[in-house]
CSV table of C-alpha atoms (C1' of nucleotides) in Angstrom, one decimal:
chain,number,residue,atom,x,y,z
R,26,MET,CA,50.3,-86.2,60.3
R,27,ALA,CA,48.1,-87.5,57.4
R,28,VAL,CA,46.7,-84.4,56.0
R,29,ASN,CA,50.6,-82.8,57.1
R,30,THR,CA,51.9,-85.3,54.7
R,31,ALA,CA,49.4,-84.4,51.8
R,32,GLU,CA,49.8,-80.5,52.5
R,33,THR,CA,53.8,-81.1,52.3
R,34,ARG,CA,53.7,-83.2,48.9
R,35,LEU,CA,51.6,-80.7,47.2
R,36,GLU,CA,54.3,-78.1,48.3
R,37,GLU,CA,57.7,-80.3,46.6
R,38,ARG,CA,55.0,-80.7,43.5
R,39,TRP,CA,54.6,-77.4,42.9
R,40,ARG,CA,58.0,-76.3,44.1
R,41,ASP,CA,59.1,-79.2,41.3
R,42,ILE,CA,57.1,-77.4,38.7
R,43,LEU,CA,58.3,-74.0,39.5
R,44,ALA,CA,61.9,-75.6,38.8
R,45,VAL,CA,61.6,-77.3,35.9
R,46,HIS,CA,59.4,-74.6,34.2
R,47,ALA,CA,62.2,-71.6,35.4
R,48,ARG,CA,65.4,-74.1,34.1
R,49,THR,CA,63.5,-74.8,31.1
R,50,MET,CA,62.0,-71.5,30.2
R,51,CYS,CA,65.0,-70.1,30.7
R,52,GLU,CA,66.8,-72.4,28.5
R,53,ILE,CA,64.7,-72.2,25.5
R,54,ASP,CA,65.3,-68.1,26.1
R,55,ARG,CA,69.1,-69.0,26.0
R,56,VAL,CA,69.0,-71.3,23.0
R,57,LEU,CA,66.4,-69.3,21.4
R,58,HIS,CA,68.3,-66.0,21.5
R,59,PRO,CA,70.8,-65.9,19.0
R,60,HIS,CA,67.9,-66.7,16.4
R,61,GLY,CA,66.2,-63.2,17.7
R,62,LEU,CA,63.5,-65.3,19.4
R,63,GLY,CA,62.0,-65.7,22.7
R,64,ALA,CA,60.3,-68.3,24.6
R,65,SER,CA,56.7,-67.2,23.7
R,66,ASP,CA,57.6,-66.2,20.2
R,67,PHE,CA,58.5,-69.6,19.4
R,68,GLU,CA,55.6,-70.8,21.5
R,69,VAL,CA,53.3,-68.7,18.8
R,70,LEU,CA,55.7,-69.7,15.5
R,71,ASP,CA,54.5,-73.0,16.4
R,72,LEU,CA,51.5,-72.6,16.5
R,73,LEU,CA,50.8,-70.7,13.3
R,74,ALA,CA,53.3,-73.5,11.8
R,75,THR,CA,50.9,-76.8,13.3
R,76,GLU,CA,47.5,-75.3,12.1
R,77,PRO,CA,45.4,-77.3,9.6
R,78,PRO,CA,47.7,-76.5,6.2
R,79,GLU,CA,44.5,-75.7,4.2
R,80,GLN,CA,44.2,-72.7,6.0
R,81,GLY,CA,47.8,-71.7,4.7
R,82,GLU,CA,48.7,-71.4,8.0
R,83,GLN,CA,46.2,-68.6,9.3
R,84,CYS,CA,45.1,-68.1,12.1
R,85,ARG,CA,43.0,-65.7,14.5
R,86,VAL,CA,44.7,-64.4,16.9
R,87,GLN,CA,41.1,-64.8,19.1
R,88,ASN,CA,42.6,-68.4,18.3
R,89,LEU,CA,45.9,-68.3,19.9
R,90,VAL,CA,44.6,-66.4,23.0
R,91,GLY,CA,44.0,-69.0,25.0
R,92,ARG,CA,46.6,-71.4,23.8
R,93,VAL,CA,49.2,-69.7,24.4
R,94,HIS,CA,49.6,-68.7,28.1
R,95,LEU,CA,49.3,-64.9,27.8
R,96,SER,CA,47.2,-61.9,28.0
R,97,GLN,CA,45.7,-60.7,24.8
R,98,SER,CA,47.0,-57.2,25.1
R,99,ALA,CA,50.5,-59.2,25.1
R,100,LEU,CA,49.7,-61.2,22.2
R,101,SER,CA,49.0,-58.6,20.5
R,102,ARG,CA,52.1,-56.8,20.7
R,103,LEU,CA,54.1,-59.9,20.4
R,104,ILE,CA,52.5,-60.2,16.8
R,105,GLY,CA,53.3,-57.1,15.9
R,106,ARG,CA,57.2,-57.6,16.7
R,107,LEU,CA,57.1,-60.7,15.1
R,108,GLU,CA,55.6,-59.1,11.7
R,109,LYS,CA,57.9,-56.1,12.6
R,110,ASP,CA,60.6,-59.2,11.7
R,111,GLY,CA,58.6,-60.2,8.6
R,112,LEU,CA,57.6,-63.6,10.3
R,113,VAL,CA,54.1,-63.3,10.1
R,114,GLU,CA,51.7,-61.0,8.3
R,115,ARG,CA,48.7,-59.8,9.8
R,116,SER,CA,45.4,-59.6,7.6
R,117,VAL,CA,41.7,-58.1,8.4
R,118,CYS,CA,39.0,-60.8,8.4
R,119,ALA,CA,37.0,-60.5,5.4
R,120,GLU,CA,33.8,-62.0,7.6
R,121,ASP,CA,34.4,-60.6,10.4
R,122,ARG,CA,35.7,-57.0,10.4
R,123,ARG,CA,36.8,-56.9,13.9
R,124,GLY,CA,39.2,-60.2,13.9
R,125,VAL,CA,42.9,-60.2,12.0
R,126,TRP,CA,44.3,-63.0,10.5
R,127,VAL,CA,48.0,-64.1,11.2
R,128,ALA,CA,49.8,-65.9,8.5
R,129,LEU,CA,53.4,-67.2,8.9
R,130,THR,CA,55.5,-65.8,6.1
R,131,PRO,CA,57.9,-68.3,4.4
R,132,LYS,CA,60.5,-66.4,6.4
R,133,GLY,CA,58.4,-67.1,9.4
R,134,ARG,CA,58.1,-70.9,8.3
R,135,ALA,CA,61.4,-71.4,7.5
R,136,LEU,CA,62.7,-69.7,11.4
R,137,HIS,CA,60.4,-72.3,12.8
R,138,ALA,CA,62.0,-75.4,10.9
R,139,GLU,CA,65.6,-73.8,11.9
R,140,VAL,CA,64.9,-73.1,15.7
R,141,LEU,CA,62.0,-76.2,16.6
R,142,PRO,CA,64.7,-78.7,16.5
R,143,LEU,CA,66.7,-76.9,19.3
R,144,GLN,CA,63.6,-76.5,21.6
R,145,ARG,CA,63.1,-80.3,21.5
R,146,ALA,CA,66.5,-80.5,22.0
R,147,VAL,CA,66.1,-78.7,25.7
R,148,LEU,CA,62.6,-80.5,25.8
R,149,ARG,CA,64.9,-83.7,25.7
R,150,ARG,CA,67.8,-82.4,27.7
R,151,MET,CA,65.3,-81.1,30.5
R,152,LEU,CA,62.4,-82.8,31.1
R,153,ALA,CA,64.2,-86.2,31.0
R,154,GLY,CA,64.9,-88.1,34.3
R,155,GLN,CA,61.9,-85.9,35.5
R,156,GLU,CA,59.3,-88.7,34.4
R,157,LEU,CA,57.2,-88.2,37.4
R,158,GLN,CA,54.5,-89.2,35.8
R,159,GLY,CA,53.5,-91.2,32.4
R,160,ALA,CA,53.9,-94.4,32.1
N,9,MET,CA,57.4,-93.5,14.3
N,10,ALA,CA,58.4,-94.8,17.9
N,11,VAL,CA,61.0,-91.4,17.7
N,12,ASN,CA,57.8,-89.2,16.6
N,13,THR,CA,55.5,-90.7,19.5
N,14,ALA,CA,58.1,-89.3,22.1
N,15,GLU,CA,58.8,-86.1,20.6
N,16,THR,CA,54.9,-85.6,21.1
N,17,ARG,CA,54.9,-87.0,24.6
N,18,LEU,CA,58.0,-84.3,25.5
N,19,GLU,CA,55.8,-82.1,23.5
N,20,GLU,CA,52.3,-82.8,25.1
N,21,ARG,CA,54.5,-82.9,28.8
N,22,TRP,CA,55.7,-79.8,28.5
N,23,ARG,CA,52.8,-78.1,27.7
N,24,ASP,CA,50.9,-79.2,30.6
N,25,ILE,CA,53.5,-77.7,32.6
N,26,LEU,CA,53.1,-75.0,30.6
N,27,ALA,CA,49.8,-74.4,32.0
N,28,VAL,CA,49.5,-76.1,35.1
N,29,HIS,CA,52.0,-73.5,36.1
N,30,ALA,CA,50.2,-70.9,34.0
N,31,ARG,CA,46.7,-71.2,35.8
N,32,THR,CA,48.3,-71.7,39.0
N,33,MET,CA,50.3,-69.2,39.4
N,34,CYS,CA,47.7,-66.4,38.0
N,35,GLU,CA,45.4,-68.3,40.7
N,36,ILE,CA,48.3,-67.3,43.4
N,37,ASP,CA,48.8,-63.9,42.1
N,38,ARG,CA,44.6,-63.5,42.0
N,39,VAL,CA,44.3,-64.6,45.8
N,40,LEU,CA,47.1,-62.7,46.7
N,41,HIS,CA,46.5,-59.9,45.6
N,42,PRO,CA,44.0,-58.8,48.0
N,43,HIS,CA,46.8,-58.9,50.3
N,44,GLY,CA,49.2,-56.9,49.0
N,45,LEU,CA,51.1,-59.7,47.7
N,46,GLY,CA,52.4,-61.3,44.4
N,47,ALA,CA,53.6,-64.9,44.0
N,48,SER,CA,57.0,-64.3,44.5
N,49,ASP,CA,56.6,-61.8,47.4
N,50,PHE,CA,55.3,-65.0,48.9
N,51,GLU,CA,58.0,-67.3,47.6
N,52,VAL,CA,60.2,-65.9,50.1
N,53,LEU,CA,57.9,-64.4,52.9
N,54,ASP,CA,57.5,-68.5,52.9
N,55,LEU,CA,61.0,-69.6,52.4
N,56,LEU,CA,62.0,-67.0,55.4
N,57,ALA,CA,59.3,-68.5,57.7
N,58,THR,CA,60.2,-72.0,57.4
N,59,GLU,CA,64.0,-70.9,57.8
N,60,PRO,CA,65.7,-72.8,60.8
N,61,PRO,CA,64.3,-70.7,63.8
N,62,GLU,CA,67.2,-70.6,66.1
N,63,GLN,CA,68.7,-68.8,63.2
N,64,GLY,CA,65.3,-66.1,64.2
N,65,GLU,CA,64.2,-66.8,60.8
N,66,GLN,CA,67.1,-65.1,59.9
N,67,CYS,CA,68.5,-65.5,56.3
N,68,ARG,CA,71.8,-64.3,53.8
N,69,VAL,CA,70.2,-63.2,50.0
N,70,GLN,CA,72.4,-65.3,48.9
N,71,ASN,CA,71.0,-68.5,50.5
N,72,LEU,CA,67.9,-67.1,48.7
N,73,VAL,CA,68.9,-66.7,45.6
N,74,GLY,CA,68.9,-70.3,43.6
N,75,ARG,CA,65.6,-71.2,46.1
N,76,VAL,CA,63.7,-68.8,44.1
N,77,HIS,CA,64.0,-68.6,40.4
N,78,LEU,CA,64.7,-65.0,40.5
N,79,SER,CA,67.8,-63.0,39.2
N,80,GLN,CA,69.7,-61.4,42.1
N,81,SER,CA,68.6,-57.9,41.2
N,82,ALA,CA,65.3,-59.0,40.9
N,83,LEU,CA,65.1,-60.6,44.2
N,84,SER,CA,67.1,-57.5,45.4
N,85,ARG,CA,64.5,-55.4,44.5
N,86,LEU,CA,62.0,-57.4,46.1
N,87,ILE,CA,62.8,-58.0,48.7
N,88,GLY,CA,63.0,-53.6,48.9
N,89,ARG,CA,59.8,-53.5,48.5
N,90,LEU,CA,59.0,-56.3,51.3
N,91,GLU,CA,61.2,-54.2,53.2
N,92,LYS,CA,59.5,-51.0,52.3
N,93,ASP,CA,56.1,-52.4,53.2
N,94,GLY,CA,57.4,-53.2,56.6
N,95,LEU,CA,57.4,-57.0,55.8
N,96,VAL,CA,61.1,-58.1,56.6
N,97,GLU,CA,63.8,-55.9,57.9
N,98,ARG,CA,68.0,-55.7,56.5
N,99,SER,CA,70.9,-55.8,58.1
N,100,VAL,CA,74.5,-55.9,58.0
N,101,CYS,CA,76.5,-59.5,58.0
N,102,ALA,CA,78.9,-58.9,60.6
N,103,GLU,CA,81.0,-61.7,59.4
N,104,ASP,CA,81.4,-61.0,56.1
N,105,ARG,CA,80.8,-56.9,55.2
N,106,ARG,CA,79.2,-57.6,51.9
N,107,GLY,CA,76.4,-60.1,53.3
N,108,VAL,CA,73.2,-58.7,53.6
N,109,TRP,CA,70.7,-60.5,56.4
N,110,VAL,CA,66.8,-60.5,55.9
N,111,ALA,CA,64.7,-61.1,58.6
N,112,LEU,CA,60.5,-61.8,58.4
N,113,THR,CA,59.2,-58.8,61.1
N,114,PRO,CA,56.6,-59.6,63.7
N,115,LYS,CA,54.3,-58.0,60.2
N,116,GLY,CA,56.0,-60.5,57.9
N,117,ARG,CA,55.0,-63.1,60.4
N,118,ALA,CA,51.7,-62.5,60.4
N,119,LEU,CA,51.1,-62.3,56.8
N,120,HIS,CA,52.7,-64.9,55.7
N,121,ALA,CA,50.8,-67.3,58.8
N,122,GLU,CA,47.1,-65.2,57.5
N,123,VAL,CA,47.9,-66.0,53.9
N,124,LEU,CA,49.7,-69.3,53.8
N,125,PRO,CA,46.1,-71.0,53.7
N,126,LEU,CA,45.2,-69.3,50.7
N,127,GLN,CA,47.9,-70.4,48.8
N,128,ARG,CA,47.7,-73.8,49.6
N,129,ALA,CA,43.9,-74.1,49.0
N,130,VAL,CA,45.1,-72.4,45.5
N,131,LEU,CA,47.3,-75.4,45.3
N,132,ARG,CA,45.0,-78.1,46.5
N,133,ARG,CA,42.6,-76.7,44.1
N,134,MET,CA,44.8,-76.6,41.1
N,135,LEU,CA,47.1,-79.8,41.1
N,136,ALA,CA,44.1,-82.2,42.0
N,137,GLY,CA,43.3,-84.1,39.6
N,138,GLN,CA,46.4,-83.1,37.6
N,139,GLU,CA,47.9,-86.2,39.2
N,140,LEU,CA,46.5,-88.7,41.6
N,141,GLN,CA,49.3,-88.1,44.6
N,142,GLY,CA,48.6,-91.8,45.5
N,143,ALA,CA,50.1,-93.3,47.9
E,2,DC,C1',15.9,-47.0,11.4
E,3,DG,C1',18.1,-46.0,16.5
E,4,DG,C1',20.2,-47.8,20.6
E,5,DC,C1',22.3,-50.7,23.7
E,6,DA,C1',25.0,-54.7,24.6
E,7,DC,C1',28.9,-57.7,23.3
E,8,DT,C1',33.3,-59.2,20.6
E,9,DA,C1',38.0,-59.1,19.1
E,10,DG,C1',42.3,-56.5,19.2
E,11,DT,C1',45.2,-52.5,20.3
E,12,DT,C1',47.1,-48.9,22.9
E,13,DG,C1',48.7,-46.1,27.8
E,14,DC,C1',49.8,-46.6,32.0
E,15,DA,C1',52.3,-48.9,35.9
E,16,DT,C1',55.0,-52.5,37.3
E,17,DA,C1',58.6,-56.4,37.3
E,18,DC,C1',61.9,-58.1,34.8
E,19,DT,C1',66.7,-59.7,33.1
E,20,DC,C1',71.3,-58.3,31.4
E,21,DA,C1',75.4,-55.8,32.4
E,22,DA,C1',78.3,-52.0,34.9
E,23,DC,C1',79.2,-50.7,39.2
E,24,DG,C1',80.8,-50.4,44.4
E,25,DA,C1',82.2,-52.4,48.4
E,26,DA,C1',84.1,-56.2,51.4
E,27,DT,C1',87.3,-60.3,50.5
E,28,DA,C1',90.0,-63.9,49.8
E,29,DG,C1',94.5,-65.7,47.4
E,30,DC,C1',99.1,-64.6,47.0
E,31,DC,C1',103.6,-62.4,45.9
D,22,DG,C1',101.5,-54.9,53.3
D,23,DG,C1',100.3,-54.1,48.6
D,24,DC,C1',97.6,-56.7,44.2
D,25,DT,C1',94.5,-58.8,41.4
D,26,DA,C1',90.5,-62.3,40.9
D,27,DT,C1',86.3,-62.8,43.3
D,28,DT,C1',82.2,-62.8,45.8
D,29,DC,C1',78.2,-60.0,47.1
D,30,DG,C1',74.5,-56.9,46.8
D,31,DT,C1',72.7,-52.6,43.7
D,32,DT,C1',71.6,-49.5,40.3
D,33,DG,C1',70.6,-48.2,35.0
D,34,DA,C1',67.9,-49.4,30.8
D,35,DG,C1',65.8,-52.2,28.3
D,36,DT,C1',61.8,-54.5,27.5
D,37,DA,C1',57.9,-57.9,28.2
D,38,DT,C1',53.9,-58.3,30.7
D,39,DG,C1',49.1,-57.5,32.6
D,40,DC,C1',44.7,-54.5,33.5
D,41,DA,C1',42.3,-50.6,32.4
D,42,DA,C1',40.4,-48.0,28.3
D,43,DC,C1',39.5,-47.2,24.5
D,44,DT,C1',38.2,-47.8,19.0
D,45,DA,C1',35.6,-50.4,15.6
D,46,DG,C1',32.3,-54.1,14.3
D,47,DT,C1',28.5,-57.5,15.3
D,48,DG,C1',24.4,-58.7,16.4
D,49,DC,C1',19.8,-58.1,18.6
D,50,DC,C1',15.6,-56.3,19.7
D,51,DG,C1',12.6,-52.2,20.0
DNA sequence: CGGCACTAGTTGCATACTCAACGAATAGCC
DNA sequence: GGCTATTCGTTGAGTATGCAACTAGTGCCG
């Protein structure tokens, strides 16, 4: 019975994660959609925006993979879409010519600043009352 | 500063959820793939398997939507795939002929029993250390 | 130099997802 | 009965994703 209980709690916890994830993700998508962004797009923009500014918000694709929960190919295409929309710029990395620098354009920075409060608001709304951890 | 901290914690919590979700989901997929299942497939099988047995593990599609984090159309196609693989059976609901009953076949029940321990193991592995679920 | 292994990023292909539109059955209302 | 609104499930179209294969560049060892 003790084992059974532990199993059940694990199961419940997983269901919770699934539920919170789905609801929040969906809501972020919904809120960002009018601005032409999806949740993953925002994640990348956000990462670039919070890069050490001395880098000029520049970042190797390599650095992004592993911080976003996306395959390398998906990230490549995502950056392609962002570039097409004029939100980021790609440039070859001089030191290692295999690499690609990705940088936020002014437009990208502006859009990020615009939608950041929206995303935060969703987080506050969806993650509140969920305080199972912390404290 | 206080507000800023709260924002940051929210952000961190969201990142945690994202990370745990991605890692666990991916691992479940990896473990289930050799058996021809994905994570969503298992979720539906699991739901059907834990239905009140007096129903004969039968369930309306309607009941499933809302318990899986999938659109109705995605669920419809998923059930289609499961049916094609002989894991579930569809039948029209006599009382409300718009509805569709979905029932586990013996093969489906057997496969569920086979992979359940695998999924549980992943949960134990990935969700442990994330939170000492005390008690 | 030449060759081999490895890494970075992109692309072809197959698959699964969402949204919107649809067809069928039901429920309510006159 | 007949009519409209609603619900249930499926299907069409467009998009995002992952895997595997590919190109290009680097590093190492001979």
